[in-house]
Every structure is written in structure tokens, then in C-alpha cells.
Amino acid sequence: MGQVTIWNEFRHERENPAVRQLYPDGMHAVLAAALRRGGISNLRTATLDEPAQGLPAAVLNATDVLIWWGHRHHGEVADDLAAAVHARILAGMGFICLHSGHFSKIFKKLMGTPCTVNWRADGELERVWLVAPGHPIAAGVPNYFELPKEEMYGEPFEVPPPEELVFISWFKGGEVFRSGGCYRRGRGRIFYFRPGHETFPTYHDANVQRVIVNAVRWAMPDAVTPRAFANERKDPIEAI
Ligand code: ZN
């Protein structure tokens, strides 16, 4: 299996004691442990405050699936880095966008739409419904599972219709949301997965972890081929 990189903004955990209590070593550390338990061991983590914002070319160019969690500091991610990540996705790298990553430079560039949501971070029940039984990202996931306290994201979610919709969420307050959607851009497979507000223990949840492990396997390319986009005149194979 190829290389997985988990990128995390990693500021809330250091600045907010309530978040630090849930994720003392960062959300990326909890996700990395979950992936290892799920049999995915070829992985590394990267954070915004590391050199080259965690993704120097040598790391990005060795990454086959990139997981992304960002929130308050999307604007600090360098335009050059967002462009390089975008180019690598087009060349085949898988991309798993978590929760507030919906508003990251990279996800917005991939979608080409505003990617806005309605939201309310009051901590309410989220019921995540599986709407694509048999989909590889849903392997081993029950018909629905519940997260007792989550932030609400409500429709309309201003994204293109997902090519495959795997999950829909219902919230105690009454809203619904397309929580798990698959896209392809170029050769890359993209999965957006909604749960994961930083002040709730969502990434400790077994079903959430299972979905992310499944999504990594689904998004893993056979190869990432950066120079494969020829657009050139060809002579016919047969006489015409
Ligand atoms: Zn949030």
C-alpha cells in the first residue's frame, strides 16, 4: 500500500484546553493510531506549523493519499502549496477532506463552488445514515450510527452533486446534510467526510475511524503519474 499523509492544522489542540484534553497529541495522532489499527502502517503526519507547512515537495510527492483537517487558518496555507496539492490530486493522489476542510483552499479549488454550509456548534446528536450499502467506504458500517455531540452542518452544502453519496446526516435540531460524498478530479479520488468538530470526541468513535480507514483504501491509487496529461496530435493507427 502507498504512503498516507495526515495533515492537520494543529492549532486548536494547542490553544484550547478543552480540545487538548480530547486530543493531547493532536487529532492527527488519533487518526494515525486508528489507521495503524486498521492495517495502514505506511503513514506520516504533517502540521501547518512545520517547515514548508508540513508538506515539502519531497513529502507531497511521496504521498499517495492525503487526509486534510483544517479550520480557522485555511488562509495561511500557501497558494503555491494548495496548487501543488491540487496538481498531485489530478495526477492520481487520493484526497480525504474532513469536516471544516470543506472550506480549505484545496477543496474549494477541487469543487469550483463556494462550499458553504449552515452550521451550529452547540453539541447535539448527529445520526449518520448509510445511503450506499455495499460501497467500499461503508464496509462494516451499520445502517446508521450516532455521535451524541457534534456540530451541526446543514444544507444547502454548496458543492457539485457528489458522484457517489455514501452518507447523509440528520441532526437533533432538524437539519440534514450530505455527509459523505465521493468525487473524481483528473485521476484522483476524493472523499469528503463531515464529522469531526474539534471540541467533540468524534475521531475516537469506532465507526468514524472505520469510515476513514475504508476511505483511505478506496482512494489509494495504483500509481500517481504527474506528467500523464498529454494533449497532442496523433497520427492514426490505421490508414484513414
Ligand atoms: Zn467544526
XYZ file of C-alpha atoms and ligand atoms in Angstrom:
241
model
C 0.000 0.000 0.000
C 1.165 3.503 -0.814
C 2.042 6.322 1.519
C -0.649 8.086 3.560
C -0.078 11.576 4.969
C -2.417 13.011 7.598
C -2.283 16.812 7.519
C -3.714 18.719 10.478
C -3.840 22.436 11.169
C -2.994 21.534 14.824
C -3.692 24.896 16.420
C -6.939 24.290 18.346
C -5.323 21.422 20.264
C -2.505 23.696 21.427
C -4.602 26.796 22.100
C -7.850 25.435 23.578
C -7.563 23.300 26.763
C -10.896 21.569 26.048
C -9.622 20.398 22.675
C -6.229 19.454 24.110
C -7.960 17.244 26.660
C -9.650 15.284 23.855
C -6.603 15.221 21.583
C -3.442 15.821 23.664
C -1.160 14.953 20.741
C -3.476 16.352 18.081
C -6.310 14.909 16.041
C -3.713 13.655 13.555
C -2.221 11.390 16.238
C -5.605 9.801 17.000
C -6.274 9.316 13.290
C -2.812 7.831 12.737
C -3.377 5.307 15.531
C -6.760 4.381 14.044
C -5.230 3.846 10.622
C -2.483 1.677 12.086
C -5.083 -0.443 13.884
C -6.868 -0.691 10.532
C -3.755 -2.162 8.929
C -2.486 1.014 7.299
C 1.050 1.476 8.557
C 2.778 3.357 5.741
C 1.812 6.754 7.059
C 3.129 10.009 8.374
C 1.610 13.129 9.860
C 2.135 16.753 8.893
C 1.022 20.017 10.518
C 0.691 23.646 9.480
C 3.470 24.969 11.716
C 6.119 22.549 10.479
C 8.642 23.696 7.858
C 7.016 24.088 4.427
C 3.680 23.854 6.258
C 4.297 20.142 6.737
C 4.345 19.329 3.045
C 7.722 19.983 1.432
C 7.857 18.689 -2.140
C 9.646 15.508 -1.085
C 6.782 14.625 1.265
C 3.940 15.650 -1.031
C 5.499 13.854 -3.983
C 5.742 10.649 -1.965
C 2.122 10.852 -0.743
C -0.491 8.622 -2.353
C -3.432 9.556 -0.129
C -3.628 12.866 1.742
C -6.042 13.375 4.649
C -6.805 17.038 5.439
C -8.197 18.689 8.581
C -8.144 22.476 8.679
C -10.419 25.129 10.124
C -9.512 28.592 11.286
C -6.299 29.062 9.359
C -7.192 27.981 5.820
C -5.956 31.365 4.643
C -2.426 30.686 5.892
C -1.965 27.685 3.623
C 0.251 28.979 0.840
C -1.374 29.331 -2.563
C 1.618 27.502 -4.045
C 1.083 24.590 -1.703
C -2.642 24.420 -2.465
C -1.801 24.429 -6.181
C 0.783 21.666 -5.753
C -1.667 19.501 -3.789
C -4.341 20.127 -6.421
C -1.953 19.119 -9.225
C -0.997 15.936 -7.431
C -4.673 15.020 -6.928
C -5.256 15.459 -10.666
C -2.313 13.100 -11.207
C -3.908 10.433 -9.042
C -3.317 11.165 -5.344
C -6.325 10.361 -3.181
C -7.683 13.198 -1.013
C -9.845 12.809 2.070
C -11.278 16.082 3.267
C -12.523 16.061 6.845
C -15.144 18.290 8.468
C -14.200 22.004 8.254
C -11.746 21.158 5.491
C -14.771 21.832 3.270
C -13.653 25.458 3.303
C -9.969 24.830 2.592
C -8.312 26.361 -0.456
C -7.731 22.913 -1.889
C -11.279 21.608 -1.509
C -12.798 24.796 -2.917
C -10.426 24.591 -5.875
C -11.428 20.968 -6.458
C -15.143 21.707 -6.251
C -15.191 25.029 -8.085
C -18.150 26.164 -5.952
C -18.438 28.196 -2.717
C -18.587 25.048 -0.488
C -20.557 26.973 2.139
C -22.706 25.270 4.783
C -25.068 26.299 7.551
C -23.692 25.430 10.966
C -24.312 25.481 14.720
C -21.647 24.218 17.125
C -23.917 23.651 20.135
C -23.188 19.938 20.594
C -26.224 17.942 19.501
C -26.986 14.418 18.362
C -25.879 13.550 14.815
C -27.286 10.412 13.231
C -25.219 9.360 10.228
C -27.206 7.290 7.729
C -25.601 4.940 5.243
C -27.285 5.519 1.884
C -24.959 3.435 -0.314
C -24.900 -0.059 1.188
C -22.214 -2.121 -0.498
C -19.984 0.874 -1.160
C -16.376 0.098 -0.170
C -16.248 3.150 2.120
C -19.194 1.723 4.052
C -17.720 -1.760 4.617
C -18.542 -2.866 8.142
C -20.529 0.287 8.919
C -24.083 -0.182 10.275
C -27.184 1.254 8.586
C -26.775 4.258 10.839
C -24.582 5.317 13.725
C -24.867 8.140 16.193
C -22.493 10.769 17.505
C -24.022 12.110 20.742
C -22.458 15.549 20.467
C -21.451 17.157 17.225
C -21.532 20.432 15.401
C -24.465 20.713 13.001
C -23.782 21.242 9.321
C -26.960 21.851 7.348
C -27.970 22.016 3.712
C -27.575 23.595 1.303
C -23.962 22.447 1.072
C -22.811 24.413 -1.964
C -20.849 21.692 -3.747
C -21.417 19.880 -7.051
C -23.613 16.796 -6.641
C -21.352 14.008 -5.358
C -20.670 11.302 -7.920
C -21.468 8.805 -5.176
C -23.226 9.785 -1.955
C -22.396 7.373 0.857
C -23.735 9.086 3.995
C -26.425 11.582 4.962
C -26.613 13.081 8.457
C -29.643 14.114 10.456
C -29.234 16.430 13.428
C -31.335 16.744 16.575
C -32.166 20.315 15.615
C -33.836 19.049 12.434
C -31.330 19.759 9.666
C -29.902 17.221 7.220
C -26.589 17.179 5.390
C -24.789 15.185 2.695
C -22.047 13.902 4.997
C -20.057 11.539 2.823
C -19.545 12.236 -0.859
C -17.181 10.867 -3.496
C -15.699 12.783 -6.392
C -13.059 12.252 -9.036
C -10.948 15.082 -10.319
C -8.461 14.106 -13.004
C -7.131 10.744 -11.865
C -7.609 11.406 -8.168
C -10.342 10.079 -5.923
C -11.763 12.492 -3.375
C -13.924 11.741 -0.352
C -15.489 14.416 1.823
C -16.497 13.235 5.311
C -18.317 15.664 7.569
C -17.920 14.595 11.229
C -15.025 15.898 13.287
C -15.597 19.175 15.134
C -12.591 19.742 17.363
C -14.410 20.199 20.674
C -16.113 16.783 20.478
C -14.513 13.302 20.700
C -15.607 12.305 17.182
C -12.291 10.897 15.973
C -12.281 8.460 18.884
C -15.511 6.914 17.547
C -15.084 3.417 16.096
C -17.489 3.942 13.189
C -15.894 7.247 12.213
C -12.475 5.598 12.313
C -13.723 2.697 10.201
C -15.081 5.062 7.549
C -11.758 6.907 7.344
C -9.766 3.656 7.100
C -12.112 2.452 4.339
C -11.841 5.788 2.549
C -8.037 5.592 2.521
C -8.194 2.167 0.888
C -10.813 3.380 -1.628
C -8.827 6.489 -2.561
C -5.456 4.736 -2.857
C -4.245 4.923 -6.489
C -2.287 2.252 -8.304
C 0.141 4.985 -9.280
C 0.429 8.767 -9.291
C 1.688 9.923 -12.680
C 2.291 13.677 -12.694
C 3.137 14.098 -16.384
C 0.395 11.977 -17.907
C -1.783 14.716 -19.359
C -0.706 14.768 -22.974
C -2.787 16.886 -25.348
C -1.128 16.335 -28.648
C -1.908 15.431 -32.254
C -1.559 11.728 -33.024
C -1.169 10.039 -36.383
C -3.878 7.407 -36.977
C -3.021 3.808 -36.158
C -4.894 2.633 -39.263
C -4.976 4.377 -42.664
C -7.998 6.688 -42.851
Zn -16.296 22.409 13.256
